[in-house]
Amino acid sequence: MSELKEKLKAQIIEQLNLENLTPADIKNDMPLFGEELGLDSIDALEFIVLLEQNYGLKITNPSEGKDIFFSVDSLAAFIEKNIV
Amino acid sequence: MQIFITGYGVISSIGLNVEENYNSLKNKTSGIKLTDSTIFKNYKVGSIQYSNEELAAMFNLQTKGSRTAILGMIAAKEAFKDHELSSEIRTGLISGTSVGGMDLTENLYKDYLKGNFNTEEYKHHPSGVTTIEIAQELGLEDCFLNTISTACSSAANAIMQGARLIKNNVLDRVIVGGTDALTEFTFNGFRSLMIFDEEWCRPFDNTRNGLNLGEGAGYIVLESEVSILKSNSKPIGILSGWNSSSDAYHQTASSPEGYGAVLSMRGALEMSCLNCNEISYINAHGTSTPNNDASESMALKTVFEGNVPAFSSTKSYTGHTLAASGGIEAVYALLAINRGVLFPNLNFSQAITETQLIPQKIFEEQKRVNHVLSNSFGFGGNNSSIIISSLN
Amino acid sequence: MYYIHAISSISHQQTFDLDSIHNGLVKLTQESPLITPEFKDILPPTALRRLSPILKISLTTAIRCVNDSEFDGIVVGTGLGCLQDTEKFLLTINNATSDVLSPTAFIQSTHNTIGGQISLFLKNHAYNMTHTQNALSFEISLLDGMTLLSEGKSNILVGAADEKIPFLELLNENLIKTEYSFTSLATFFNLKNAKSDKGIFVKDVLVLANSKKDINEVILQFLEKNQCNPSSLTKVYHSDLEISLSTEKVNYLDFTGYNYAASALAFHIGVSKLSEDKGSILIVNSLIKNDLGLILLER
């Protein structure tokens, strides 16, 4: 699971172009859409792209994403649960 | 100085000219359908069911151009049909577009990726070239031409700029509006935003889920009184107010309270010296997205202090025609005034829970329609409102 | 009167954050790079991560024009818009391996992203317009700014920007046909009716499109209308045109490169020149055949 989380952090940095960050800057339980990272609704859509392109998981309704993308922990949990 | 309107023209999925559009509006005939195009997959769109070649032949167009330019030529020609160019009347053209010649470019680019390169045809790509091609078709030379590209508020802004240039004595007469064709680029762009409804859109409905894309063009002719004395044209309305403001909230979403929309509507009302209760009808932006319709509803309630006049979105007829919408809807505003009718907000059944606003549900005739407010809100937080008034 | 206050440019010349730019100009070659500041010292990382080159240089030069009061109008001209993001989204569509598409490039491909980003950054709610009439976009934006001041506004931000992408080179041989190098540039300035320190103002602007009129005749009529004796002009900056006036003439394309916003940088050069000496400067923009933009600057 921790390997997945490290991989996820690198993928998040790449997909959202967070060029000034390293995986170490993103804590596992940190709210991704909180004050620190300054992510917005466009980034939420990029997360949907990330999930489909890297893990084959589809999210058809953007509002479903709120809970899934809350933190690296919740993202990893979702992937583990749904990946075939 | 009053700004008179002395011509109008439109082409959309509900008609190839003003009369056809009016009949569809009256008969509640929507142009939003599934097409057999592989581009749009299983999404309904408001497309004009003729190819570029067919349209050029039907309308005897002499100038080559992209589909956006062709649609613009057709609507602008209809608007200008009772006018003649004259060296005594400084005439200009201001056209809004977001797509420009992308309908051609995207196919050329596919060829390029496959290794076939045809450079010459890229000449139709720039949005400014679309306007030049429309001008050429109208025979407009040695003139002021402009293209405005502010996404979905482009045509409304073109109308506004035209009026201001007349007031500031740069022009006497100006054809203003906008045009956008359906393209794979914009279709996929909106799809990437997950902003479509797979069903027929439901503006201002509580269950609305997104928009349907459309295509079309709409133009009106603005003239000063002095110009009318020379051109002998017949006024059909007055452009009595306008305003453009910025939401400054987010690149693609509107603020929940519709701050920018409140500013643009209030600004237009102030300019026209009208009280809220003098507005007979509002043609809303009403794209049917969860965000816009909620935000616009809040803004309407704020501006009209709970007493919102009859309003509807005509986008469940035409689809969202992007940059053309302000121009097409200006034409519909003129029809409402001159035919004394109110257009329904098709496919509505349930009011939005938070705002409880109920749009115009039926096509109503024999109405006194004196002043119409029309809203057009674009990505980038660009909010524009215009007010068209009857001559009386 | 339309006075020019703060002005800022980023280009392939040393122009950024310099009080005077007209003396250090060098003739550009294909190798001349875009000369940019350290953006991370000026723009926040949350914004910076997404911004394409045209957005970075536009936002940076716009920020340099901010003064004590809020702008009550923001007007931007761009001929070709956000080309990098436009091409990026075309590639996204064509290379798609799954059903979902990344939206960021699409959102930033619209021409008014420049104006939109400035408005967002400054939390500015005023009039915000984007004019895209090819190489006349700057002149039309300037005219719009002047119109806003005539209508009672007092503090306007006006600018123009266009960027190059490698694809333009492919179009050069058969379509564009220019010997000048393609460049990226952004010029923004603050226009007010209040007099500036140097007192440089825009006397008049002409926009003439789809025209086969003799440019030199149009120039003479324009100068006559403005009671400007051609021999009193300090300089004429032109876009590689045979000007029949006997005034000192400079081909600005040597310094701006081929760019739809080139006349905006020529404007900055003219303002810089007038900062040194009183006089009047004419800018003649005929970059695109049959389109003419004229700007008369005075001090």
Short mmCIF file of C-alpha atoms in Angstrom, two decimals, chain B residues 41 98 102 105-106 109-110 112-113 117 119-120 122-123 125-129 131-132 135-136 140-151 157 160-161 164-165 168 170 184-186 188-193 244-252 259 263 379-380 382, chain C residues 50 79-80 83 85-87 89-91 93-95 98-104 106-107 109-113 116-117 119-120 123-134 136 140 143-144 147-148 150-151 167 170-171 174-175 207-213 260 291:
data_model
loop_
_atom_site.label_atom_id
_atom_site.label_comp_id
_atom_site.label_asym_id
_atom_site.label_seq_id
_atom_site.Cartn_x
_atom_site.Cartn_y
_atom_site.Cartn_z
CA LYS B 41 -20.82 9.89 -30.03
CA SER B 98 -14.46 31.26 -30.06
CA MET B 102 -10.94 25.35 -36.14
CA THR B 105 -7.76 23.28 -38.84
CA GLU B 106 -8.52 20.21 -36.76
CA TYR B 109 -3.88 18.82 -38.20
CA LYS B 110 -4.98 15.17 -38.33
CA TYR B 112 -0.34 16.59 -40.61
CA LEU B 113 0.00 13.97 -37.87
CA PHE B 117 0.78 18.54 -44.98
CA THR B 119 -0.27 24.48 -45.44
CA GLU B 120 -2.40 26.81 -47.50
CA TYR B 122 -4.54 26.94 -42.49
CA LYS B 123 -5.15 30.48 -43.69
CA HIS B 125 -7.76 29.37 -38.94
CA PRO B 126 -7.37 32.73 -37.13
CA SER B 127 -10.57 34.08 -35.60
CA GLY B 128 -9.83 37.43 -37.25
CA VAL B 129 -9.86 35.82 -40.69
CA THR B 131 -14.49 38.19 -39.75
CA ILE B 132 -12.56 39.29 -42.83
CA ALA B 135 -16.74 41.29 -44.57
CA GLN B 136 -15.63 40.18 -48.02
CA LEU B 140 -17.22 45.69 -46.83
CA GLU B 141 -13.88 47.31 -47.62
CA ASP B 142 -11.73 50.11 -46.18
CA CYS B 143 -13.53 49.75 -42.89
CA PHE B 144 -13.34 49.02 -39.20
CA LEU B 145 -13.39 45.29 -38.60
CA ASN B 146 -12.97 43.54 -35.31
CA THR B 147 -13.21 40.09 -33.80
CA ILE B 148 -13.99 39.60 -30.14
CA SER B 149 -13.15 36.33 -28.46
CA THR B 150 -14.44 36.15 -24.91
CA ALA B 151 -15.94 32.67 -25.12
CA ASN B 157 -19.61 42.07 -26.33
CA MET B 160 -21.72 46.44 -27.01
CA GLN B 161 -18.53 47.53 -28.77
CA ARG B 164 -19.95 52.37 -28.15
CA LEU B 165 -18.13 53.07 -31.40
CA ASN B 168 -18.02 57.83 -29.87
CA VAL B 170 -16.01 56.25 -34.93
CA GLU B 184 -14.41 18.19 -32.60
CA PHE B 185 -12.12 20.54 -30.65
CA THR B 186 -14.88 22.24 -28.68
CA ASN B 188 -14.00 17.21 -26.82
CA GLY B 189 -13.07 20.25 -24.78
CA PHE B 190 -16.48 20.39 -23.14
CA ARG B 191 -16.44 16.61 -22.78
CA SER B 192 -13.16 16.87 -20.87
CA LEU B 193 -14.93 19.27 -18.50
CA SER B 244 -19.80 43.84 -19.16
CA SER B 245 -18.20 42.92 -15.85
CA SER B 246 -15.95 40.22 -14.45
CA ASP B 247 -16.78 37.56 -11.91
CA ALA B 248 -13.09 37.02 -11.03
CA TYR B 249 -13.96 33.79 -9.24
CA HIS B 250 -12.60 30.94 -11.37
CA GLN B 251 -11.51 30.28 -14.93
CA THR B 252 -14.54 28.14 -15.78
CA TYR B 259 -21.45 38.41 -8.48
CA LEU B 263 -22.87 43.66 -11.83
CA PHE B 379 -15.45 31.34 -19.41
CA GLY B 380 -12.86 33.58 -17.85
CA ASN B 382 -16.82 37.43 -18.46
CA ARG C 50 -0.39 25.67 -15.32
CA GLY C 79 -4.02 37.64 -32.88
CA LEU C 80 -3.51 33.94 -32.52
CA LEU C 83 -1.25 28.57 -29.43
CA ASP C 85 -2.36 25.06 -25.33
CA THR C 86 -4.40 24.92 -28.55
CA GLU C 87 -1.88 22.56 -30.12
CA PHE C 89 -5.32 19.94 -26.85
CA LEU C 90 -5.30 18.93 -30.52
CA LEU C 91 -2.62 16.40 -29.62
CA ILE C 93 -7.62 14.57 -28.79
CA ASN C 94 -5.59 12.76 -31.40
CA ASN C 95 -3.45 10.72 -29.04
CA SER C 98 -8.81 6.30 -23.03
CA ASP C 99 -12.23 7.88 -22.94
CA VAL C 100 -11.29 10.73 -20.59
CA LEU C 101 -9.33 13.76 -21.71
CA SER C 102 -7.19 16.13 -19.69
CA PRO C 103 -9.08 19.46 -19.59
CA THR C 104 -6.37 21.96 -18.63
CA PHE C 106 -8.57 23.17 -23.46
CA ILE C 107 -9.51 25.61 -20.72
CA SER C 109 -6.69 27.56 -25.17
CA THR C 110 -9.38 30.24 -25.39
CA HIS C 111 -8.13 33.67 -26.46
CA ASN C 112 -9.55 35.39 -23.41
CA THR C 113 -7.61 33.24 -20.96
CA GLY C 116 -9.33 36.13 -17.53
CA GLN C 117 -6.14 35.20 -15.67
CA SER C 119 -8.79 39.52 -13.75
CA LEU C 120 -8.55 36.45 -11.47
CA LYS C 123 -9.59 40.01 -8.27
CA ASN C 124 -10.75 42.67 -10.68
CA HIS C 125 -14.46 42.91 -11.54
CA ALA C 126 -14.28 45.60 -14.19
CA TYR C 127 -14.83 45.49 -17.96
CA ASN C 128 -12.52 42.84 -19.42
CA MET C 129 -12.26 42.48 -23.19
CA THR C 130 -10.22 40.45 -25.66
CA HIS C 131 -9.84 41.63 -29.25
CA THR C 132 -8.51 39.16 -31.79
CA GLN C 133 -8.40 40.92 -35.16
CA ASN C 134 -5.10 39.40 -36.27
CA LEU C 136 -4.68 44.87 -35.60
CA ILE C 140 -8.18 47.96 -31.54
CA LEU C 143 -8.78 52.35 -29.22
CA ASP C 144 -11.07 50.49 -26.80
CA THR C 147 -13.03 54.89 -25.63
CA LEU C 148 -13.36 53.69 -22.03
CA SER C 150 -13.89 58.99 -22.99
CA GLU C 151 -16.83 57.25 -21.35
CA PHE C 167 4.42 24.70 -35.95
CA LEU C 170 6.17 24.72 -40.90
CA LEU C 171 3.63 27.21 -42.19
CA ASN C 174 3.95 28.28 -48.27
CA LEU C 175 1.64 30.44 -46.17
CA VAL C 207 -7.78 51.01 -37.83
CA LEU C 208 -8.34 50.29 -41.53
CA ALA C 209 -9.13 46.70 -42.50
CA ASN C 210 -9.70 44.91 -45.78
CA SER C 211 -8.32 47.90 -47.64
CA LYS C 212 -6.38 48.33 -50.85
CA LYS C 213 -5.91 52.08 -50.31
CA TYR C 260 0.83 39.72 -34.53
CA ASP C 291 -4.81 45.71 -42.89
#
